[in-house]
Short mmCIF file of C-alpha atoms in Angstrom, two decimals:
data_model
loop_
_atom_site.label_atom_id
_atom_site.label_comp_id
_atom_site.label_asym_id
_atom_site.label_seq_id
_atom_site.Cartn_x
_atom_site.Cartn_y
_atom_site.Cartn_z
CA MET M 1 114.43 180.63 -89.59
CA GLU M 2 112.43 177.57 -88.57
CA TYR M 3 113.24 175.80 -85.30
CA ARG M 4 111.73 172.72 -83.69
CA ILE M 5 111.45 173.09 -79.92
CA THR M 6 110.95 170.21 -77.52
CA ALA M 7 109.73 171.15 -74.04
CA GLU M 8 108.87 169.13 -70.97
CA LEU M 9 105.97 170.09 -68.69
CA THR M 10 106.07 168.40 -65.30
CA LEU M 11 103.66 167.96 -62.41
CA PRO M 12 104.40 169.63 -59.06
CA VAL M 13 106.73 167.62 -56.82
CA GLY M 14 104.80 165.10 -54.74
CA THR M 15 101.71 165.14 -56.97
CA PRO M 16 100.25 161.70 -57.84
CA GLY M 17 100.49 160.71 -61.49
CA LEU M 18 97.63 161.52 -63.86
CA ASP M 19 95.11 158.79 -64.63
CA GLY M 20 93.77 158.28 -68.14
CA LEU M 21 90.89 160.73 -67.81
CA GLN M 22 93.12 163.43 -66.33
CA GLN M 23 95.61 162.97 -69.16
CA GLN M 24 92.86 163.53 -71.72
CA GLY M 25 91.70 166.65 -69.88
CA ALA M 26 95.21 168.10 -69.69
CA ALA M 27 95.75 167.38 -73.39
CA ALA M 28 92.52 169.18 -74.30
CA LEU M 29 93.44 172.26 -72.24
CA LEU M 30 96.97 172.50 -73.62
CA SER M 31 95.84 171.96 -77.22
CA GLU M 32 93.20 174.66 -76.91
CA TRP M 33 95.73 177.24 -75.81
CA LEU M 34 98.42 176.16 -78.29
CA ASP M 35 95.89 176.49 -81.13
CA ARG M 36 95.15 180.08 -80.10
CA VAL M 37 98.70 181.39 -80.19
CA ALA M 38 99.64 183.69 -83.05
CA THR M 39 102.85 185.41 -81.98
CA VAL M 40 104.99 185.43 -78.85
CA GLU M 41 107.28 188.18 -77.60
CA GLY M 42 110.67 186.79 -76.72
CA PRO M 43 113.93 188.40 -75.49
CA GLU M 44 114.70 191.95 -76.60
CA GLY M 45 111.05 192.32 -77.62
CA VAL M 46 111.56 190.12 -80.68
CA GLU M 47 108.43 188.26 -81.79
CA ILE M 48 108.46 184.58 -82.70
CA THR M 49 105.69 182.76 -84.51
CA PRO M 50 104.66 179.21 -83.53
CA TYR M 51 102.75 177.66 -86.42
CA ASP M 52 102.49 173.97 -85.55
CA HIS M 53 102.70 171.73 -82.51
CA ARG M 54 102.57 168.13 -81.33
CA LEU M 55 101.54 167.11 -77.84
CA GLU M 56 101.95 163.95 -75.77
CA VAL M 57 100.49 163.87 -72.26
CA ARG M 58 101.74 161.21 -69.85
CA SER M 59 101.05 160.32 -66.25
CA THR M 60 104.03 162.49 -65.18
CA GLY M 61 103.31 165.52 -67.35
CA ALA M 62 103.57 166.38 -71.03
CA VAL M 63 106.03 166.71 -73.89
CA VAL M 64 105.35 169.55 -76.31
CA GLU M 65 106.95 169.93 -79.72
CA LEU M 66 106.64 173.36 -81.29
CA LEU M 67 107.62 174.53 -84.77
CA VAL M 68 108.47 178.22 -84.53
CA ASP M 69 109.81 180.89 -86.82
CA ALA M 70 112.46 183.04 -85.12
CA PRO M 71 115.51 185.10 -86.13
CA ALA M 72 117.91 183.05 -83.96
CA LEU M 73 118.10 179.99 -81.74
CA SER M 74 118.12 181.98 -78.48
CA PHE M 75 114.95 183.84 -79.44
CA ALA M 76 113.26 180.57 -80.39
CA GLU M 77 114.06 178.80 -77.10
CA ASN M 78 113.38 181.75 -74.79
CA GLY M 79 110.21 182.71 -76.63
CA ALA M 80 108.86 179.16 -76.51
CA GLU M 81 109.59 178.92 -72.79
CA ALA M 82 107.81 182.23 -72.18
CA LEU M 83 104.81 180.97 -74.16
CA LEU M 84 104.51 177.77 -72.12
CA HIS M 85 104.82 179.63 -68.81
CA GLU M 86 102.03 181.95 -69.89
CA ILE M 87 99.77 179.07 -70.95
CA LEU M 88 100.21 177.33 -67.59
CA GLU M 89 99.56 180.55 -65.68
CA ARG M 90 96.34 181.19 -67.61
CA THR M 91 95.08 177.63 -67.24
CA GLU M 92 93.85 177.34 -63.68
CA LEU M 93 93.91 173.55 -63.57
CA LEU M 94 97.54 173.47 -64.79
CA ALA M 95 98.83 176.53 -62.92
CA ASP M 96 101.07 174.46 -60.63
CA TRP M 97 102.75 172.60 -63.49
CA GLN M 98 106.35 173.53 -64.29
CA VAL M 99 108.31 174.05 -67.50
CA GLY M 100 111.35 171.80 -67.56
CA LYS M 101 113.80 171.41 -70.42
CA CYS M 102 112.95 173.66 -73.37
CA GLU M 103 115.41 173.57 -76.25
CA VAL M 104 115.83 173.26 -80.00
CA THR M 105 116.05 169.63 -81.10
CA VAL M 106 116.95 168.62 -84.63
CA SER M 107 118.20 165.56 -86.43
CA ASP M 108 121.58 165.67 -88.17
CA ALA M 109 119.88 166.19 -91.55
CA GLU M 110 117.65 168.95 -90.19
CA LEU M 111 120.63 170.58 -88.50
CA ALA M 112 122.58 170.77 -91.74
CA GLU M 113 119.54 172.22 -93.50
CA ALA M 114 118.82 174.72 -90.74
CA LEU M 115 122.40 175.96 -90.78
CA GLU M 116 122.28 176.91 -94.45
CA GLY M 117 121.10 180.47 -93.89
CA GLY M 118 121.12 183.48 -91.61
CA ALA M 119 123.58 183.86 -88.78
CA ASP M 120 124.27 180.12 -88.66
CA GLU M 121 125.66 180.17 -92.18
CA ARG M 122 128.75 181.76 -90.64
CA VAL M 123 129.08 178.68 -88.45
CA LEU M 124 129.39 176.50 -91.54
CA SER M 125 131.94 178.76 -93.18
CA SER M 126 133.88 179.65 -90.05
CA GLY M 127 136.67 177.23 -90.82
CA ILE M 128 137.41 176.39 -87.18
CA GLY M 129 137.53 172.69 -88.00
CA LEU M 130 134.82 171.42 -85.65
CA PRO M 131 131.78 169.35 -86.63
CA ILE M 132 128.61 171.40 -87.05
CA GLU M 133 126.86 169.49 -84.28
CA ASP M 134 129.69 170.28 -81.82
CA ILE M 135 129.54 173.99 -82.64
CA THR M 136 125.77 174.02 -82.31
CA ALA M 137 125.92 172.18 -78.98
CA GLN M 138 128.47 174.68 -77.66
CA ARG M 139 126.40 177.66 -78.79
CA ARG M 140 123.29 176.17 -77.19
CA ARG M 141 125.16 175.63 -73.93
CA LEU M 142 126.45 179.21 -73.85
CA LEU M 143 123.00 180.57 -74.66
CA SER M 144 121.55 178.64 -71.74
CA LEU M 145 124.19 180.14 -69.41
CA SER M 146 123.71 183.72 -70.61
CA SER M 147 120.77 184.38 -68.29
CA ARG M 148 123.06 183.93 -65.25
CA LEU M 149 124.99 187.11 -66.06
CA HIS M 150 122.88 189.42 -63.89
CA ALA M 151 125.46 192.19 -63.47
CA PHE M 152 125.13 193.40 -67.07
CA ASP M 153 122.48 193.60 -69.75
CA LEU M 154 123.19 192.94 -73.41
CA ASP M 155 123.94 196.62 -74.06
CA ALA M 156 127.17 196.12 -72.11
CA PHE M 157 128.47 194.35 -75.23
CA GLY M 158 127.64 197.24 -77.54
CA PRO M 159 125.30 197.24 -80.54
CA SER M 160 124.08 193.84 -81.71
CA PRO M 161 126.34 192.35 -84.41
CA GLU M 162 124.93 190.73 -87.53
CA ASP M 163 124.81 187.43 -85.65
CA PRO M 164 121.76 187.96 -83.39
CA ASP M 165 123.02 185.37 -80.90
CA ALA M 166 126.45 186.95 -80.47
CA ARG M 167 125.77 189.05 -77.37
CA PHE M 168 123.93 186.19 -75.66
CA LEU M 169 126.88 183.94 -76.46
CA ALA M 170 129.32 186.51 -75.03
CA ALA M 171 127.38 186.64 -71.77
CA GLY M 172 127.30 182.85 -71.56
CA ALA M 173 131.01 182.61 -72.32
CA LEU M 174 131.85 184.81 -69.32
CA VAL M 175 129.80 182.60 -67.00
CA GLU M 176 131.22 179.38 -68.43
CA ARG M 177 134.85 180.47 -68.31
CA ALA M 178 134.50 181.87 -64.78
CA SER M 179 133.74 178.35 -63.61
CA VAL M 180 136.58 176.81 -65.62
CA LEU M 181 139.17 179.37 -64.51
CA THR M 182 138.28 178.80 -60.87
CA GLU M 183 138.88 175.08 -61.31
CA GLU M 184 142.14 175.72 -63.15
CA LEU M 185 143.39 178.02 -60.39
CA LEU M 186 142.73 175.27 -57.87
CA MET M 187 144.83 172.94 -60.02
CA ASP M 188 147.63 175.53 -60.19
CA ILE M 189 147.62 175.76 -56.39
CA MET M 190 147.80 171.99 -56.04
CA THR M 191 150.71 171.88 -58.49
CA LEU M 192 152.68 174.57 -56.65
CA ASP M 193 151.96 172.95 -53.30
CA GLU M 194 153.08 169.50 -54.43
CA GLU M 195 156.25 170.84 -56.06
CA ALA M 196 157.07 173.05 -53.07
CA ASP M 197 156.89 170.01 -50.77
CA SER M 198 159.84 168.52 -52.64
CA LEU M 199 162.10 171.46 -51.76
CA ASP M 200 164.71 171.49 -49.02
CA LYS M 201 164.01 174.04 -46.32
CA ASP M 202 167.00 176.16 -47.33
CA GLU M 203 165.97 176.36 -50.98
CA ALA M 204 164.30 179.41 -52.50
CA ASN M 205 160.51 179.70 -52.58
CA TRP M 206 158.96 177.73 -55.43
CA THR M 207 157.07 179.94 -57.93
CA ALA M 208 155.29 179.79 -61.26
CA ASP M 209 158.64 180.55 -62.86
CA ASP M 210 159.82 177.11 -61.72
CA SER M 211 156.76 175.17 -62.89
CA GLU M 212 155.65 173.93 -66.27
CA GLY M 213 152.09 173.54 -67.43
CA LEU M 214 150.31 175.91 -65.09
CA PHE M 215 146.97 177.11 -66.38
CA VAL M 216 146.04 180.54 -65.02
CA LEU M 217 149.24 181.75 -63.38
CA HIS M 218 151.07 181.51 -66.69
CA ASP M 219 148.50 183.91 -68.19
CA LEU M 220 149.50 186.63 -65.74
CA PRO M 221 152.25 189.14 -66.72
CA VAL M 222 155.38 187.12 -67.48
CA ARG M 223 157.91 189.53 -65.97
CA TYR M 224 156.44 188.91 -62.50
CA ARG M 225 156.25 185.14 -62.80
CA HIS M 226 158.95 184.65 -60.15
CA HIS M 227 156.57 186.35 -57.65
CA TYR M 228 153.70 183.91 -58.15
CA ASP M 229 154.30 181.56 -55.24
CA LEU M 230 151.78 179.44 -53.34
CA GLY M 231 150.65 182.35 -51.16
CA PHE M 232 150.10 184.53 -54.21
CA ALA M 233 148.15 181.78 -55.98
CA LYS M 234 145.81 181.34 -53.01
CA LYS M 235 145.16 185.06 -52.84
CA PHE M 236 144.57 185.26 -56.58
CA LEU M 237 142.04 182.44 -56.33
CA ILE M 238 140.09 184.45 -53.74
CA ALA M 239 140.36 187.67 -55.75
CA SER M 240 139.13 186.01 -58.93
CA ALA M 241 136.30 184.21 -57.13
CA VAL M 242 135.11 187.54 -55.71
CA VAL M 243 135.08 189.13 -59.15
CA TYR M 244 133.44 186.17 -60.86
CA SER M 245 130.69 185.91 -58.25
CA ARG M 246 129.82 189.57 -58.83
CA LEU M 247 128.91 188.72 -62.42
CA THR M 248 125.89 186.78 -61.21
CA SER M 249 124.46 189.56 -59.02
CA SER M 250 123.29 193.11 -59.58
CA PRO M 251 124.40 195.87 -59.57
CA TRP M 252 127.91 195.34 -60.88
CA VAL M 253 130.78 196.13 -58.50
CA PRO M 254 133.96 196.92 -60.50
CA PRO M 255 137.32 195.35 -59.59
CA ALA M 256 138.60 196.79 -56.33
CA SER M 257 142.31 196.11 -56.86
CA THR M 258 144.91 195.43 -59.52
CA ALA M 259 144.60 191.69 -58.82
CA GLU M 260 140.85 191.77 -59.34
CA SER M 261 141.32 193.73 -62.57
CA LEU M 262 143.77 191.08 -63.77
CA ALA M 263 141.29 188.31 -62.89
CA LEU M 264 138.60 190.00 -64.99
CA HIS M 265 141.06 190.58 -67.84
CA ILE M 266 142.03 186.90 -67.93
CA LEU M 267 138.36 185.92 -67.87
CA VAL M 268 137.61 188.14 -70.87
CA GLU M 269 140.56 186.77 -72.85
CA ASN M 270 139.42 183.21 -72.18
CA ALA M 271 135.83 184.04 -73.14
CA LYS M 272 137.05 185.55 -76.41
CA ASP M 273 138.98 182.39 -77.29
CA LEU M 274 136.00 180.20 -76.44
CA LEU M 275 133.67 182.17 -78.71
CA VAL M 276 136.04 182.21 -81.68
CA SER M 277 137.50 178.72 -81.40
CA PHE M 278 134.49 176.69 -80.29
CA ALA M 279 131.31 178.71 -80.95
CA ALA M 280 132.25 180.10 -84.38
CA VAL M 281 131.55 183.73 -83.51
CA ASP M 282 133.19 186.19 -85.89
CA PRO M 283 136.54 187.36 -84.38
CA ASP M 284 135.86 191.00 -85.28
CA ASP M 285 132.50 190.83 -83.51
CA VAL M 286 134.16 189.29 -80.44
CA THR M 287 136.80 192.02 -80.32
CA ALA M 288 134.22 194.78 -80.70
CA MET M 289 131.84 193.35 -78.08
CA PHE M 290 134.47 192.91 -75.40
CA ALA M 291 136.07 196.30 -76.07
CA VAL M 292 132.76 197.83 -75.03
CA PHE M 293 132.34 195.38 -72.15
CA GLU M 294 135.76 196.08 -70.64
CA SER M 295 135.26 199.83 -70.91
CA ARG M 296 132.15 199.43 -68.74
CA ALA M 297 133.32 196.68 -66.40
CA HIS M 298 136.62 198.23 -65.24
CA SER M 299 136.86 201.34 -63.10
CA ARG M 300 140.61 201.41 -63.74
CA HIS M 301 142.83 199.93 -66.43
CA ASP M 302 146.13 199.76 -64.54
CA HIS M 303 146.38 196.03 -65.21
CA GLU M 304 146.98 196.75 -68.91
CA TRP M 305 150.26 198.45 -68.00
CA LEU M 306 151.63 195.19 -66.62
CA TYR M 307 151.43 193.53 -70.04
CA LEU M 308 153.39 196.24 -71.89
CA GLU M 309 156.64 194.89 -73.29
CA ASP M 310 158.29 198.28 -72.78
CA LEU M 311 158.01 197.77 -69.03
CA ASP M 312 160.56 194.95 -69.24
CA THR M 313 163.28 197.33 -70.38
CA ALA M 314 162.19 200.42 -68.46
CA ASP M 315 164.45 202.11 -65.91
CA PRO M 316 162.97 201.55 -62.42
CA ASP M 317 164.04 205.08 -61.50
CA ASP M 318 162.33 206.65 -64.52
CA SER M 319 158.89 207.69 -63.31
CA SER M 320 157.79 208.63 -66.80
CA ALA M 321 158.49 205.10 -68.02
CA ASP M 322 156.69 203.58 -65.04
CA PRO M 323 154.09 206.15 -63.93
CA LEU M 324 152.16 203.61 -61.84
CA GLY M 325 155.25 202.47 -59.96
CA PHE M 326 154.89 198.79 -60.79
CA LEU M 327 158.64 198.20 -61.19
CA SER M 328 159.28 199.10 -57.57
CA ARG M 329 156.47 196.95 -56.20
CA ASP M 330 156.07 193.26 -55.47
CA ALA M 331 153.24 191.41 -57.20
CA HIS M 332 151.72 190.73 -53.78
CA SER M 333 150.93 194.45 -53.59
CA TRP M 334 148.34 193.99 -56.33
CA PHE M 335 145.86 192.74 -53.74
CA ALA M 336 145.79 196.06 -51.86
CA PRO M 337 142.46 197.86 -52.47
CA TYR M 338 142.45 200.90 -54.68
CA PRO M 339 142.57 204.08 -52.56
CA GLU M 340 138.99 204.98 -53.44
CA VAL M 341 137.71 201.53 -52.43
CA ARG M 342 136.82 200.72 -48.85
CA ASN M 343 138.35 197.60 -47.35
CA SER M 344 134.82 196.28 -46.85
CA ALA M 345 134.64 195.77 -50.63
CA THR M 346 137.67 193.46 -50.46
CA HIS M 347 137.77 189.91 -49.15
CA PRO M 348 139.36 189.88 -45.65
CA TYR M 349 141.87 187.23 -46.73
CA LEU M 350 143.37 189.72 -49.17
CA ILE M 351 143.89 192.57 -46.70
CA ASP M 352 147.25 192.70 -44.94
CA ASP M 353 147.60 194.57 -41.65
CA GLU M 354 149.96 197.03 -43.30
CA ASP M 355 147.32 197.83 -45.91
#
């Protein structure tokens, strides 16, 4: 598929602007290298082919427009960026220049035409009710975030679906939703705190069971909602932040407690919804990708037991119905580290003296 890339090349910080003669020299050097390029190896070893370019050199740098042939948007943008970095590195006089914004840019008419085939045809026929430009903008945003998921490579999402962007989009969705969920947890804490302030001292502790419109706490197992008080919410914010920060570093450290496993579970569910509802990724592909991801990301799957409806009617004294002993435990116990995990792997705020 054909993509038009617009990239900005900028001078090093603090460098004086280029005069007219220097602009002509930079234009000649860049044009010479751009004319030489035949193919470029992008992500996953996929080759892209640039076959035309336009160049405008200014006193502050240059704007390059490239027409490239690539199997998907992510390959086009990443391949073009790799090409420009290589050109600057090989051109001694421009070695200190930097590659700024590098992304696909199309007009509305070109966008509609570009989306007629390949993976993007599914965007048009997805039926999610969003304008094409909104879907494309969301997909581009998630693709740009995907490189921040350092804890996993694309194989963590299983074999590549028919949509070649799908695994990149899944990685970006995890990063994007981690940020959003953190903000929403802060809002939940503020809500509980404000509502608790209105209580008389002899009233019961205010919990998520007493509040309407909470974001994250209402996604936790419903049967324990009366345990999610302000102290719990603060601890869950820390637990989730620990897990989410691990996504951006390598190697991956699996959840160290039931609470951390729940935080990762909620993140995955939110990422799934984002991909299906706003990025037009096929629901079956989303389910398959994250089934593989969760099998690799979790060391335990005890959190899944908390969502079983049968647990609501189980006899607390029946160990076979509750083999993990959740019915006899308070939700605050979820922050205790798994026995095989050292306390050093857990945030100090989450460790009680009795643990």
